[in-house]
PDB file of C-alpha atoms in Angstrom:
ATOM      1  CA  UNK O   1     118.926 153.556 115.670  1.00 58.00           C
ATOM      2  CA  UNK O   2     116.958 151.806 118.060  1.00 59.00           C
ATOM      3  CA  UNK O   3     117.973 149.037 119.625  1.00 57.00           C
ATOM      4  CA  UNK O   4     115.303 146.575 119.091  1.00 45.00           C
ATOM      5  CA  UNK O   5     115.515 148.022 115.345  1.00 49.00           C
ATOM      6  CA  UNK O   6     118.931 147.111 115.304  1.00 53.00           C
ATOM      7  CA  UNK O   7     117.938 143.564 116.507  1.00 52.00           C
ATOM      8  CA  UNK O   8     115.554 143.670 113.445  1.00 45.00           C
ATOM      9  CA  UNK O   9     117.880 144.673 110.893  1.00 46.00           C
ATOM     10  CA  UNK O  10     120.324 141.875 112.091  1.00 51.00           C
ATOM     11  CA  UNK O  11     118.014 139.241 111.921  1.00 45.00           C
ATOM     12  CA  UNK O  12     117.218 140.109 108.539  1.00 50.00           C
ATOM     13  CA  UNK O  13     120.722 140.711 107.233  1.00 48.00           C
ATOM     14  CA  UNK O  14     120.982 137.432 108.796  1.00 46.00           C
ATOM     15  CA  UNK O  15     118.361 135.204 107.126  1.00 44.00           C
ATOM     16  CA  UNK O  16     119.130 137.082 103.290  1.00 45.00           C
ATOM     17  CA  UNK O  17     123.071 135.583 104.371  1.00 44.00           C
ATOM     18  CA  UNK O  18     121.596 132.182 104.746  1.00 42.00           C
ATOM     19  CA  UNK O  19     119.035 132.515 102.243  1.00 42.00           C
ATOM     20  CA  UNK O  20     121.977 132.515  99.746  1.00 40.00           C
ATOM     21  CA  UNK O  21     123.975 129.874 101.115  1.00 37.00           C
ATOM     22  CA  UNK O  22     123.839 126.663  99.264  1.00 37.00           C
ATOM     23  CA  UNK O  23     122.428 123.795 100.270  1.00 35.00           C
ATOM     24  CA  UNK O  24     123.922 120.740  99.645  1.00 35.00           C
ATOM     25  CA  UNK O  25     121.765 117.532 100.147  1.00 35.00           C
ATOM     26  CA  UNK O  26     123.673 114.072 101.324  1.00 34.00           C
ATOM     27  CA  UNK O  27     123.904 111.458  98.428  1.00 38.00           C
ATOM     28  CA  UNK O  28     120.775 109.197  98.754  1.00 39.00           C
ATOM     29  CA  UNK O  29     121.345 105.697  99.995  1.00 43.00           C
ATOM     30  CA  UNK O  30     121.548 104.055  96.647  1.00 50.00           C
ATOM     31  CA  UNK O  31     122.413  99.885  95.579  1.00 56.00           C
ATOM     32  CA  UNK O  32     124.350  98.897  92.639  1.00 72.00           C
ATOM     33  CA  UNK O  33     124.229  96.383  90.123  1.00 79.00           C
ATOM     34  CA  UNK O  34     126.413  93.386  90.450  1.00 81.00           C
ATOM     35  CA  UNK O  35     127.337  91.219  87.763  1.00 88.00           C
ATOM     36  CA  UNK O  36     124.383  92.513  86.098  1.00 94.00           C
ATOM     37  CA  UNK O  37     122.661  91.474  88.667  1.00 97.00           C
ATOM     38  CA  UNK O  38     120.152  94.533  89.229  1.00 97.00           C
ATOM     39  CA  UNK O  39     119.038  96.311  92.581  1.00 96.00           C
ATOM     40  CA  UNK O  40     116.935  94.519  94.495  1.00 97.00           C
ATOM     41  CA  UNK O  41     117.566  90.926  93.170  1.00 97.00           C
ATOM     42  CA  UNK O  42     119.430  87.959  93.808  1.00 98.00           C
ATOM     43  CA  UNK O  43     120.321  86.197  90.897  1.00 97.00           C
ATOM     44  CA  UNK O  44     121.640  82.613  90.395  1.00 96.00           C
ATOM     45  CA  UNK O  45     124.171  81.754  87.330  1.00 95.00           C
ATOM     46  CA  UNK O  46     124.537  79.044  84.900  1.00 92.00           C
ATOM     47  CA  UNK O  47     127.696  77.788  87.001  1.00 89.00           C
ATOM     48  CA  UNK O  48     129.544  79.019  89.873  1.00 90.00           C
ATOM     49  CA  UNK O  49     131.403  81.377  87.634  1.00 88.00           C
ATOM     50  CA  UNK O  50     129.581  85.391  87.752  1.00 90.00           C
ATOM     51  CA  UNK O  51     130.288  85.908  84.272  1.00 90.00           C
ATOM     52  CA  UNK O  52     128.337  82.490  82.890  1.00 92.00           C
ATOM     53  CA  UNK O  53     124.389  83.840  81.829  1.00 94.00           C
ATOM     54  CA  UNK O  54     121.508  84.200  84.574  1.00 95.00           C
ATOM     55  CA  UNK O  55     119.492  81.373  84.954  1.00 94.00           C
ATOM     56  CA  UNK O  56     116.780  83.013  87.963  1.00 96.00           C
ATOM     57  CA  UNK O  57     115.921  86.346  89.382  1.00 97.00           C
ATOM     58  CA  UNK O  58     114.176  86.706  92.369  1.00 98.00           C
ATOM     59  CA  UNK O  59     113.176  90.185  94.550  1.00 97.00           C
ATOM     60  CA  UNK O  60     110.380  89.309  96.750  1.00 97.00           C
ATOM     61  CA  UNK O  61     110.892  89.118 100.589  1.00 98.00           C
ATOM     62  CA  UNK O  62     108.469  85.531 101.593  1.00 95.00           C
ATOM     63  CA  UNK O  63     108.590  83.332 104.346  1.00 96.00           C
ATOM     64  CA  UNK O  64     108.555  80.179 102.183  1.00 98.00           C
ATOM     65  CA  UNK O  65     110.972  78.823  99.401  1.00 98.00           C
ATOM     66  CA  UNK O  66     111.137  79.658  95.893  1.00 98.00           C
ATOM     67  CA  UNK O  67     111.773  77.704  93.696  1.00 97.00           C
ATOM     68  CA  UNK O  68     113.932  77.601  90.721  1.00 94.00           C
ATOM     69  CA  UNK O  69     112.514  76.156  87.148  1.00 92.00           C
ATOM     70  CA  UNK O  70     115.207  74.850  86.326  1.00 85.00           C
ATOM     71  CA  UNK O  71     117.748  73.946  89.418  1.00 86.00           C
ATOM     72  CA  UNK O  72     121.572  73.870  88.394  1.00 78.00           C
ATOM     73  CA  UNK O  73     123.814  71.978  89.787  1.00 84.00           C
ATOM     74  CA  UNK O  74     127.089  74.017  90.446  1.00 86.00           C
ATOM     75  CA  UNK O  75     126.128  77.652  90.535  1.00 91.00           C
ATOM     76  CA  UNK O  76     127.040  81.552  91.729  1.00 95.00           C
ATOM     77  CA  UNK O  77     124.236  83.451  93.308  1.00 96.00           C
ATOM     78  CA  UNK O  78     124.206  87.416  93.969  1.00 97.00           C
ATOM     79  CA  UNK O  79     122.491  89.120  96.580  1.00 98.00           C
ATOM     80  CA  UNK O  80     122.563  92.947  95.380  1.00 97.00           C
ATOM     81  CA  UNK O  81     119.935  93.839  98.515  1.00 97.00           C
ATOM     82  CA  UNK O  82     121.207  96.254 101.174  1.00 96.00           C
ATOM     83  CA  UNK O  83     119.554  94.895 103.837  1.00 96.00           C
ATOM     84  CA  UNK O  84     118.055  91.308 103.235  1.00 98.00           C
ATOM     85  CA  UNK O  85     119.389  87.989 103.346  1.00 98.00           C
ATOM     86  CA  UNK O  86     119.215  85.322 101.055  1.00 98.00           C
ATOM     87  CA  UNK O  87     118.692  81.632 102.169  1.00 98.00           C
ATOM     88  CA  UNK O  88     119.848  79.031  99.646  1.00 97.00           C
ATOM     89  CA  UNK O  89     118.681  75.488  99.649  1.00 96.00           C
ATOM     90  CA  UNK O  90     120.420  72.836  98.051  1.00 95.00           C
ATOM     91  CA  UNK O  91     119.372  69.772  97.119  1.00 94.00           C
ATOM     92  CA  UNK O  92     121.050  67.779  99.861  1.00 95.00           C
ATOM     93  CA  UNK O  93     118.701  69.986 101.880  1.00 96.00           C
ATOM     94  CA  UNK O  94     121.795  72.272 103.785  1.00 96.00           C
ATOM     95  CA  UNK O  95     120.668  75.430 103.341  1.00 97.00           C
ATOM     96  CA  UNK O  96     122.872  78.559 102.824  1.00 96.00           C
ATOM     97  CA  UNK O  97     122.626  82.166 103.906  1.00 98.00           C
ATOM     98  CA  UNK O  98     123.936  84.738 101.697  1.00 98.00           C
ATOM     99  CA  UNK O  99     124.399  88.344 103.606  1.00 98.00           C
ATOM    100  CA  UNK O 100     123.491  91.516 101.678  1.00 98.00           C
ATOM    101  CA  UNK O 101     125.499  92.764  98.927  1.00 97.00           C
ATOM    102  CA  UNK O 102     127.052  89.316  99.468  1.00 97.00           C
ATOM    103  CA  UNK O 103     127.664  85.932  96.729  1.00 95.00           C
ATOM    104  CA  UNK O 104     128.941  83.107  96.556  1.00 91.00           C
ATOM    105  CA  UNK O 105     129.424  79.699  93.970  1.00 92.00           C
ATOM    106  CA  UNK O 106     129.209  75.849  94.649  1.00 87.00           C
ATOM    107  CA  UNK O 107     129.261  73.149  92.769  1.00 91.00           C
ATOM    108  CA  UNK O 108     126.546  71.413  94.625  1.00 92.00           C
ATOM    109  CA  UNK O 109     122.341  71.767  93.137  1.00 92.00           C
ATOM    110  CA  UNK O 110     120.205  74.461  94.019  1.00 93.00           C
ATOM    111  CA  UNK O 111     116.564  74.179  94.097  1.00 95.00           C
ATOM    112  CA  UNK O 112     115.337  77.022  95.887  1.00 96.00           C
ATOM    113  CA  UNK O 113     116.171  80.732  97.915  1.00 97.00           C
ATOM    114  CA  UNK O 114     113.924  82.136 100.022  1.00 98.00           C
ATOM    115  CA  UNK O 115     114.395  86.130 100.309  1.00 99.00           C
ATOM    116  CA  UNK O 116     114.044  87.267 104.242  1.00 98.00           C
ATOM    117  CA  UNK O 117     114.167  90.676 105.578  1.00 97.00           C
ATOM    118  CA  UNK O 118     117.166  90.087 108.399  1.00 96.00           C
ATOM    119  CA  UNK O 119     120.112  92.304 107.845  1.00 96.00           C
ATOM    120  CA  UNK O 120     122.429  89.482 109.145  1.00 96.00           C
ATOM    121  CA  UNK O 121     122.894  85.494 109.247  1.00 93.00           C
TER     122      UNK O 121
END
């Protein structure tokens, strides 16, 4: 056999051998749910406990506040977003920054979150 035949043949051989190999894709980047709080929300509870009922949902990235119909005062609040934080405002106007995949409760009132697309506070 020739030697650029040879070549030929190996580089076939070759390619059918990796033809059959499997391929084996990384996991996607995926989010959970949280406290049945679903992917991409944050959600604010009936009192700072996680298990009490949701009283907002919110998913949309804004650059002003908004704001809750009915504010609560004590609360828990779940940010299931991978890469956005969540600014709280209270009623005594301190505002709050909750970090992805982050939460938190307080007894004081929200009135308001504002959704921004940092990765950090």
């Amino acid at each position: 056999m020739k030697p650029w035949m040879r070549k030929f043949v190996g580089l076939i051989g070759a390619t059918a051998a990796a033809a059959t190999i499997p391929v084996v894709a990384a996991p996607s980047a995926h989010a959970d749910s949280a406290y049945r709080c679903n992917y991409p929300e944050v959600c604010f509870y009936a009192d700072p406990n996680v298990q009490s009922a949701i009283v907002a949902r919110f998913q949309v990235v804004t650059s002003s506040w908004q704001y809750l119909q009915y504010p609560n005062t004590g609360y828990a609040v779940v940010n299931t977003r991978n890469d956005d934080v969540a600014y709280v405002l209270q009623s005594d106007g301190k505002v709050l920054c909750v970090k992805p995949n982050g939460s938190f409760g307080s007894g004081e009132r929200v009135v308001a979150v504002r959704i921004d697309s940092r990765s950090s506070c």
